[in-house]
Amino acid sequence: MKQSEIKVLSVGILGLGTVGGGTYTVLNRNASEITRRTGVAINVVQAADRHLSHAESVTGNAAILTDDAFAVVNNPAVDVVVELIGGYTLSKELVLKAIENKKHVVTANKALIALHGNEIFAAAKANNVIVAFEAAVAGGIPIIKALREGLGANRIEWVAGIINGTTNFILTEMRDKGLGYQDVIGEAQRLGYAEADPTFDVEGIDAAHKLTIMSAIAFGMPMKFEQAYTEGITKLQQIDIQYAEELGYRVKLLGITKRTTQGVELRVHPTLVPEKRLVANVNGAMNAVVVKGDAVGPTLYYGAGAGAEPTASAVVADLMDVARLMDASSAQRVPYLAFQPDQVQDLPILPMDEVQSAYYLRLRASDKPGVLADVTKILGDRGISIDAMMQKEPDENETQADIVILTHVTVERNMNAAITAIEALEAISGKVVRIRMEELGR
Ligand code: HSE
């Protein structure tokens, strides 16, 4: 390609932290390969960061740096703004300003898209600009591309993913080393997997952001983060990981979204997954997403869900899409939510009571005749069918035994009623432990 034929895409980056630095590095290292692919030279013309000396150590070029992010979104020389500062207050203001200024936007910000995506896409449509967010979900895994384009022929039935590396690292350590959550969280923080305040990760909020985005583009509906059910891993006990293992299951924090005839399930919680499933064997900080399409069946996407260059891989791929499509009409671009804007449907999110799941139950019961019969009657009376059962011998000098029950799929409302009734039995002590279970096979 002659130099004179090469178009230029001028990029402004907001935030030169881990992902910003990785983006700058990948853009530079692979510049000629990227231009060979797109026919466009993608040049960073300005970058904003609060810490200018750090920013200079990343770019080695003080001339393009500013500590004023608004200078970038208002810079007439910038075609596309890459938002990598995170949060959803300042970043929202900056993204909306960039859009108002007719600049395309690439963002890695899952919270921003999950909470304010509907407003951002409406503004982007009105201004005829692209908003791309591949890096917001599962870091380097091109899951947005897969859902929006690669699987476009399918009616997508469900998506289930390990979409938080921190919690997957913690669960892997708990299983491998037989440790409790409290023993592992400190190590995760020391190794830099978990933040000083790990709430967003360990309580499932980060996963719910990513799940919300996948759900919206899988089913063609608005972002509904506020209605996502979110349960983290902080209350998980080592003994349940062990018992699950004995029964052939692994415990994973899954984000699950399913389309049913009544509505959409949108839930993040610890889940038993059969150990024979590939996704059950995704360990450490890695991410994986299973997508079930009606034509293709279940498909699996695996890779690094975080980190400088894995996330940059997604950011730069989005920049390449912008480079290819910036001159195209909006009709030629892939719609923000994968479906034509006037075809986006306001599907209802099912309350947890109406969700369908199989269950792992652990109860502590007096080891005497009739207890199991009472428990199975409570389940049977509510139409809950038992799949497997395991009773652990009481320890010496103990009169209570752990009973573990796996059930077939039922409606959560029935299970809640059954658990209340089981806990009321005189022979049962304490609370019943309940973990949802998914086959992920069909
Ligand atoms: N904190 C996230 C995780 C990475 O642990 O997967 C960024 O989304």
Coordinates of C-alpha atoms and ligand atoms in Angstrom, one line a residue:
M1 CA 0.0 0.0 0.0
K2 CA 1.4 3.4 -0.9
Q3 CA 2.1 5.7 2.0
S4 CA -0.2 8.3 0.3
E5 CA -3.1 5.9 0.4
I6 CA -2.9 5.3 4.2
K7 CA -5.6 7.1 6.1
V8 CA -5.0 8.2 9.7
L9 CA -7.1 7.7 12.8
S10 CA -6.2 10.2 15.5
V11 CA -6.6 8.8 19.0
G12 CA -6.9 10.6 22.3
I13 CA -6.4 8.4 25.4
L14 CA -7.9 9.1 28.8
G15 CA -5.9 7.4 31.5
L16 CA -2.4 5.9 31.1
G17 CA -2.7 3.4 33.9
T18 CA -2.4 -0.4 33.4
V19 CA -4.7 -0.7 30.4
G20 CA -3.8 2.7 29.0
G21 CA -0.1 1.9 29.1
G22 CA -0.8 -1.5 27.5
T23 CA -2.8 0.1 24.8
Y24 CA -0.1 2.6 24.0
T25 CA 2.5 -0.2 23.9
V26 CA 0.4 -2.6 21.7
L27 CA -0.5 0.3 19.3
N28 CA 3.2 1.1 18.9
R29 CA 4.6 -2.4 18.8
N30 CA 2.1 -3.7 16.3
A31 CA 1.6 -0.5 14.3
S32 CA 2.7 -1.8 10.9
E33 CA 0.7 -5.1 11.3
I34 CA -2.4 -3.0 12.3
T35 CA -2.0 -0.8 9.3
R36 CA -1.5 -3.9 7.1
R37 CA -4.9 -5.2 8.4
T38 CA -6.9 -1.9 8.3
G39 CA -5.2 0.3 5.8
V40 CA -5.2 3.0 8.5
A41 CA -2.5 4.4 10.7
I42 CA -3.8 4.6 14.2
N43 CA -1.9 7.4 15.9
V44 CA -2.1 8.6 19.5
V45 CA -2.1 12.4 19.2
Q46 CA -3.0 13.2 22.8
A47 CA -3.2 11.4 26.2
A48 CA -4.5 12.6 29.6
D49 CA -3.4 11.4 33.0
R50 CA -3.4 13.0 36.4
H51 CA 0.2 11.8 36.9
L52 CA 2.2 13.4 34.2
S53 CA 5.5 12.0 35.2
H54 CA 4.2 8.5 35.1
A55 CA 2.4 9.3 31.8
E56 CA 5.7 10.4 30.4
S57 CA 7.4 7.2 31.5
V58 CA 4.7 5.3 29.5
T59 CA 4.8 7.3 26.3
G60 CA 8.3 8.8 26.3
N61 CA 6.6 11.8 24.7
A62 CA 5.7 14.8 26.9
A63 CA 4.4 16.8 24.0
I64 CA 1.2 14.7 23.6
L65 CA 0.4 14.7 27.4
T66 CA -2.0 16.7 29.4
D67 CA -3.5 16.4 32.9
D68 CA -6.8 17.8 31.6
A69 CA -9.0 15.0 30.3
F70 CA -11.5 17.6 28.9
A71 CA -8.7 19.0 26.7
V72 CA -8.7 15.6 24.9
V73 CA -12.4 15.3 24.4
N74 CA -12.5 18.9 23.1
N75 CA -9.5 18.5 20.9
P76 CA -10.6 19.0 17.3
A77 CA -7.6 16.9 16.1
V78 CA -8.9 13.8 18.0
D79 CA -11.2 11.4 16.0
V80 CA -11.7 8.8 18.7
V81 CA -11.5 9.0 22.5
V82 CA -10.3 5.9 24.4
E83 CA -11.7 6.1 27.9
L84 CA -9.6 4.1 30.4
I85 CA -10.1 6.0 33.6
G86 CA -12.9 3.8 35.1
G87 CA -15.6 4.8 37.5
Y88 CA -18.9 6.2 36.3
T89 CA -19.1 9.9 37.2
L90 CA -16.3 11.7 35.5
S91 CA -15.9 9.0 32.8
K92 CA -19.6 9.4 32.0
E93 CA -19.3 13.2 31.6
L94 CA -16.2 12.8 29.5
V95 CA -17.7 10.1 27.2
L96 CA -20.9 12.2 26.7
K97 CA -18.9 15.3 25.9
A98 CA -16.8 13.3 23.4
I99 CA -19.9 12.1 21.7
E100 CA -21.4 15.6 21.7
N101 CA -18.2 16.6 19.9
K102 CA -18.9 13.9 17.3
K103 CA -16.0 11.7 18.4
H104 CA -16.1 8.0 18.4
V105 CA -15.5 6.3 21.8
V106 CA -13.7 3.1 22.8
T107 CA -14.0 2.2 26.4
A108 CA -13.0 -0.7 28.7
N109 CA -15.4 0.6 31.4
K110 CA -17.9 -2.1 32.3
A111 CA -19.5 -0.2 35.1
L112 CA -20.1 2.8 32.8
I113 CA -21.7 0.7 30.1
A114 CA -23.7 -1.5 32.5
L115 CA -25.1 1.5 34.3
H116 CA -25.3 4.2 31.7
G117 CA -25.0 2.4 28.4
N118 CA -28.6 3.1 27.4
E119 CA -28.1 6.9 27.7
I120 CA -24.6 6.7 26.1
F121 CA -25.9 4.7 23.1
A122 CA -28.8 7.0 22.6
A123 CA -26.4 10.0 22.5
A124 CA -24.1 8.1 20.2
K125 CA -26.9 7.3 17.8
A126 CA -28.0 10.9 17.7
N127 CA -24.5 12.0 16.9
N128 CA -23.8 9.2 14.5
V129 CA -20.7 8.0 16.3
I130 CA -19.4 4.5 17.3
V131 CA -19.2 3.5 20.9
A132 CA -17.2 0.2 21.2
F133 CA -16.7 -1.7 24.5
E134 CA -15.1 -5.1 23.8
A135 CA -12.6 -4.6 26.6
A136 CA -15.4 -4.1 29.1
V137 CA -16.2 -7.8 29.3
A138 CA -13.7 -10.6 29.9
G139 CA -10.7 -8.5 29.0
G140 CA -8.9 -10.0 26.1
I141 CA -11.6 -12.5 25.1
P142 CA -13.4 -11.2 22.0
I143 CA -16.8 -12.1 23.5
I144 CA -18.7 -9.0 22.4
K145 CA -17.5 -9.7 18.8
A146 CA -18.6 -13.3 19.1
L147 CA -22.1 -12.4 20.6
R148 CA -22.8 -9.5 18.2
E149 CA -21.3 -10.9 15.0
G150 CA -19.9 -14.4 15.0
L151 CA -23.1 -15.8 16.5
G152 CA -25.4 -13.4 14.7
A153 CA -27.2 -16.3 12.9
N154 CA -28.4 -17.8 16.2
R155 CA -31.2 -17.2 18.6
I156 CA -29.0 -17.1 21.7
E157 CA -30.5 -19.1 24.5
W158 CA -28.1 -18.6 27.4
V159 CA -24.8 -17.2 28.4
A160 CA -22.8 -18.4 31.4
G161 CA -19.4 -17.2 32.3
I162 CA -16.5 -17.0 34.8
I163 CA -16.1 -13.3 34.2
N164 CA -14.2 -12.3 37.3
G165 CA -10.6 -13.4 37.6
T166 CA -10.1 -12.3 41.2
T167 CA -12.9 -14.6 42.5
N168 CA -11.8 -17.4 40.2
F169 CA -8.3 -17.2 41.6
I170 CA -9.7 -17.3 45.2
L171 CA -12.0 -20.3 44.5
T172 CA -9.1 -22.1 42.8
E173 CA -6.9 -21.6 45.8
M174 CA -9.7 -22.7 48.2
R175 CA -10.1 -25.9 46.3
D176 CA -6.4 -26.6 45.6
K177 CA -5.2 -25.8 49.1
G178 CA -8.2 -26.7 51.2
L179 CA -8.3 -23.2 52.6
G180 CA -11.2 -20.9 53.7
Y181 CA -12.2 -17.7 52.0
Q182 CA -10.6 -15.6 54.8
D183 CA -7.3 -17.4 54.4
V184 CA -7.1 -16.8 50.7
I185 CA -8.3 -13.2 50.3
G186 CA -5.2 -11.9 52.0
E187 CA -3.0 -13.8 49.6
A188 CA -5.0 -12.6 46.6
Q189 CA -4.4 -9.0 47.8
R190 CA -0.7 -9.6 48.3
L191 CA -0.4 -11.0 44.8
G192 CA -2.3 -8.1 43.3
Y193 CA -5.3 -10.0 42.2
A194 CA -7.6 -8.5 44.7
E195 CA -7.8 -4.8 45.5
A196 CA -7.4 -3.4 49.0
D197 CA -11.2 -3.1 49.1
P198 CA -12.2 -6.2 47.2
T199 CA -15.9 -5.7 47.5
F200 CA -16.7 -5.2 43.8
D201 CA -15.0 -8.4 42.9
V202 CA -15.8 -10.7 45.8
E203 CA -19.5 -9.6 46.1
G204 CA -20.1 -10.3 42.4
I205 CA -20.7 -6.7 41.3
D206 CA -18.0 -6.6 38.7
A207 CA -19.3 -9.9 37.3
A208 CA -22.8 -8.4 37.3
H209 CA -21.6 -5.4 35.3
K210 CA -20.1 -7.7 32.6
L211 CA -23.1 -10.1 32.7
T212 CA -25.5 -7.1 32.2
I213 CA -23.6 -6.2 29.0
M214 CA -23.6 -9.7 27.6
S215 CA -27.3 -10.2 28.4
A216 CA -28.2 -6.9 26.6
I217 CA -26.4 -7.9 23.4
A218 CA -27.3 -11.5 23.5
F219 CA -31.0 -10.9 23.7
G220 CA -31.3 -7.3 22.2
M221 CA -32.6 -5.6 25.3
P222 CA -31.5 -2.5 27.3
M223 CA -28.9 -2.7 30.0
K224 CA -30.7 -3.8 33.2
F225 CA -27.9 -3.8 35.8
E226 CA -30.2 -2.7 38.6
Q227 CA -32.3 -5.9 38.3
A228 CA -29.3 -8.3 38.3
Y229 CA -29.2 -10.7 41.2
T230 CA -25.8 -10.6 42.8
E231 CA -24.4 -13.0 45.3
G232 CA -20.6 -13.2 45.9
I233 CA -18.2 -15.8 47.3
T234 CA -17.6 -14.4 50.8
K235 CA -19.9 -16.8 52.6
L236 CA -18.7 -19.9 50.7
Q237 CA -17.4 -22.6 53.0
Q238 CA -14.5 -24.9 52.3
I239 CA -16.5 -27.9 53.3
D240 CA -19.0 -27.3 50.5
I241 CA -16.2 -27.0 47.9
Q242 CA -15.0 -30.4 49.3
Y243 CA -18.4 -32.1 49.2
A244 CA -19.1 -30.7 45.7
E245 CA -15.8 -32.3 44.6
E246 CA -16.8 -35.6 46.1
L247 CA -20.0 -35.5 44.0
G248 CA -18.1 -34.6 40.8
Y249 CA -18.7 -30.8 40.8
R250 CA -16.6 -27.7 41.0
V251 CA -17.8 -24.4 42.6
K252 CA -17.4 -21.4 40.3
L253 CA -18.7 -17.8 40.5
L254 CA -20.9 -17.7 37.4
G255 CA -22.7 -14.9 35.7
I256 CA -25.7 -16.6 34.1
T257 CA -28.3 -15.1 31.8
K258 CA -31.0 -17.1 30.1
R259 CA -34.0 -16.3 27.9
T260 CA -37.2 -18.0 29.0
T261 CA -40.7 -17.7 27.9
Q262 CA -41.5 -15.6 31.0
G263 CA -38.5 -13.3 30.8
V264 CA -34.8 -13.1 31.2
E265 CA -32.8 -14.6 34.1
L266 CA -29.9 -12.3 35.1
R267 CA -27.9 -13.7 38.0
V268 CA -24.4 -13.9 39.5
H269 CA -23.8 -16.5 42.3
P270 CA -21.6 -19.4 43.3
T271 CA -22.6 -22.3 41.2
L272 CA -21.8 -26.1 41.1
V273 CA -20.7 -27.1 37.6
P274 CA -20.0 -30.7 36.6
E275 CA -16.3 -31.2 36.6
K276 CA -16.4 -32.8 33.2
R277 CA -17.3 -29.4 31.7
L278 CA -14.4 -27.5 30.2
V279 CA -15.6 -24.4 32.0
A280 CA -15.3 -26.2 35.4
N281 CA -11.6 -26.5 34.7
V282 CA -10.9 -22.9 34.1
N283 CA -8.6 -22.1 37.0
G284 CA -6.6 -19.2 38.5
A285 CA -7.4 -15.7 37.3
M286 CA -8.5 -16.8 33.8
N287 CA -12.0 -16.1 32.4
A288 CA -14.3 -18.2 30.2
V289 CA -17.7 -17.7 28.7
V290 CA -20.1 -20.4 27.4
V291 CA -22.7 -19.2 24.9
K292 CA -25.5 -21.4 23.8
G293 CA -26.9 -20.6 20.4
D294 CA -29.8 -22.6 18.9
A295 CA -27.9 -23.4 15.7
V296 CA -24.4 -23.8 16.9
G297 CA -25.0 -25.3 20.3
P298 CA -22.8 -24.5 23.3
T299 CA -19.6 -22.6 22.4
L300 CA -16.7 -21.8 24.8
Y301 CA -14.5 -18.7 24.9
Y302 CA -11.4 -18.7 27.1
G303 CA -8.6 -16.3 28.0
A304 CA -7.2 -13.6 30.2
G305 CA -9.9 -11.4 31.6
A306 CA -7.7 -8.7 32.8
G307 CA -4.1 -7.3 32.6
A308 CA -2.4 -4.6 30.6
E309 CA -1.9 -6.2 27.2
P310 CA -4.8 -8.7 27.2
T311 CA -7.2 -5.8 27.8
A312 CA -5.3 -3.7 25.3
S313 CA -5.8 -6.4 22.7
A314 CA -9.5 -5.7 23.0
V315 CA -9.2 -1.9 23.0
V316 CA -7.0 -1.9 20.0
A317 CA -9.3 -4.3 18.1
D318 CA -12.1 -1.8 18.8
L319 CA -9.9 1.0 17.4
M320 CA -9.4 -1.0 14.3
D321 CA -13.1 -1.4 13.9
V322 CA -13.5 2.3 14.3
A323 CA -10.7 2.8 11.7
R324 CA -12.6 0.6 9.2
L325 CA -16.1 1.9 9.9
M326 CA -15.8 5.6 10.8
D327 CA -16.6 6.6 7.2
A328 CA -19.4 4.0 6.9
S329 CA -23.1 5.0 7.3
S330 CA -24.7 3.9 10.6
A331 CA -26.6 1.3 8.7
Q332 CA -23.4 -0.5 7.8
R333 CA -22.1 -0.5 11.4
V334 CA -23.0 -3.3 13.9
P335 CA -25.7 -1.8 16.2
Y336 CA -24.5 -1.0 19.7
L337 CA -26.8 -3.7 21.2
A338 CA -26.4 -6.1 18.3
F339 CA -30.0 -5.5 17.2
Q340 CA -31.4 -2.6 15.2
P341 CA -32.2 0.2 17.7
D342 CA -35.9 0.0 17.0
Q343 CA -35.9 -3.7 17.5
V344 CA -34.4 -3.6 21.0
Q345 CA -37.0 -5.2 23.3
D346 CA -37.7 -4.3 26.9
L347 CA -37.7 -7.9 28.1
P348 CA -38.7 -8.4 31.8
I349 CA -36.0 -9.7 34.2
L350 CA -37.3 -12.5 36.2
P351 CA -37.3 -12.1 40.0
M352 CA -35.1 -14.7 41.7
D353 CA -38.2 -16.5 43.0
E354 CA -39.1 -17.4 39.4
V355 CA -35.7 -18.5 38.3
Q356 CA -35.2 -22.2 37.6
S357 CA -32.2 -24.0 38.9
A358 CA -31.0 -27.3 40.3
Y359 CA -29.6 -27.1 43.9
Y360 CA -26.9 -28.4 46.2
L361 CA -28.2 -28.5 49.8
R362 CA -26.3 -29.2 53.0
L363 CA -28.0 -29.8 56.2
R364 CA -26.9 -30.8 59.7
A365 CA -29.2 -33.4 61.1
S366 CA -29.5 -35.6 64.2
D367 CA -28.5 -39.0 63.2
K368 CA -31.7 -40.8 64.1
P369 CA -34.5 -42.7 62.3
G370 CA -37.0 -40.7 60.2
V371 CA -35.1 -37.5 59.6
L372 CA -34.2 -38.2 56.0
A373 CA -37.8 -39.3 55.4
D374 CA -39.0 -36.0 56.7
V375 CA -36.6 -34.0 54.6
T376 CA -37.4 -36.0 51.4
K377 CA -41.1 -35.6 52.0
I378 CA -40.8 -31.8 52.3
L379 CA -39.0 -31.8 49.0
G380 CA -41.4 -34.3 47.3
D381 CA -44.4 -32.3 48.5
R382 CA -43.1 -29.3 46.6
G383 CA -42.4 -31.2 43.5
I384 CA -38.6 -31.2 44.0
S385 CA -36.9 -34.3 42.7
I386 CA -33.7 -35.6 44.3
D387 CA -30.8 -36.3 42.0
A388 CA -28.2 -37.6 44.5
M389 CA -27.7 -37.8 48.2
M390 CA -24.7 -38.2 50.5
Q391 CA -24.6 -38.6 54.3
K392 CA -21.3 -38.0 56.1
E393 CA -20.7 -40.1 59.2
P394 CA -20.8 -37.9 62.4
D395 CA -17.4 -37.3 63.9
E396 CA -16.6 -39.3 67.0
N397 CA -18.6 -37.8 70.0
E398 CA -20.9 -36.0 67.6
T399 CA -24.5 -36.8 67.1
Q400 CA -25.1 -34.7 64.1
A401 CA -24.3 -35.7 60.5
D402 CA -23.9 -33.6 57.4
I403 CA -26.4 -34.5 54.7
V404 CA -25.9 -33.3 51.2
I405 CA -28.7 -33.4 48.6
L406 CA -28.5 -32.6 44.9
T407 CA -31.8 -31.8 43.4
H408 CA -33.1 -31.7 39.8
V409 CA -34.2 -28.3 38.4
T410 CA -37.1 -26.6 40.2
V411 CA -38.4 -23.1 40.6
E412 CA -36.5 -21.1 43.3
R413 CA -39.7 -20.2 45.1
N414 CA -40.4 -23.9 45.7
M415 CA -36.8 -24.4 47.0
N416 CA -37.1 -21.4 49.3
A417 CA -40.3 -22.8 50.8
A418 CA -38.7 -26.3 51.2
I419 CA -35.6 -24.8 52.9
T420 CA -37.8 -22.9 55.4
A421 CA -39.7 -26.1 56.2
I422 CA -36.5 -28.2 56.5
E423 CA -35.0 -25.6 58.8
A424 CA -38.1 -25.8 61.0
L425 CA -37.7 -29.6 61.6
E426 CA -36.6 -30.3 65.2
A427 CA -33.9 -32.7 64.0
I428 CA -32.2 -30.1 61.8
S429 CA -29.8 -27.6 63.4
G430 CA -28.7 -24.3 61.9
K431 CA -29.3 -23.0 58.4
V432 CA -29.5 -25.1 55.3
V433 CA -26.6 -24.3 52.9
R434 CA -27.9 -23.8 49.4
I435 CA -25.7 -23.5 46.3
R436 CA -27.3 -23.4 42.8
M437 CA -26.2 -25.9 40.2
E438 CA -26.0 -25.7 36.4
E439 CA -25.3 -28.5 34.0
L440 CA -24.3 -26.1 31.1
G441 CA -24.6 -29.0 28.7
R442 CA -27.6 -28.2 26.6
Ligands
HSE1 N1 -11.3 -7.1 38.6 C1 -11.6 -7.8 37.4 C2 -11.4 -9.3 37.7 C3 -10.8 -7.4 36.3 O1 -10.9 -9.7 38.7 O2 -11.6 -10.0 36.8 C4 -11.3 -6.2 35.5 O3 -12.6 -6.4 35.1

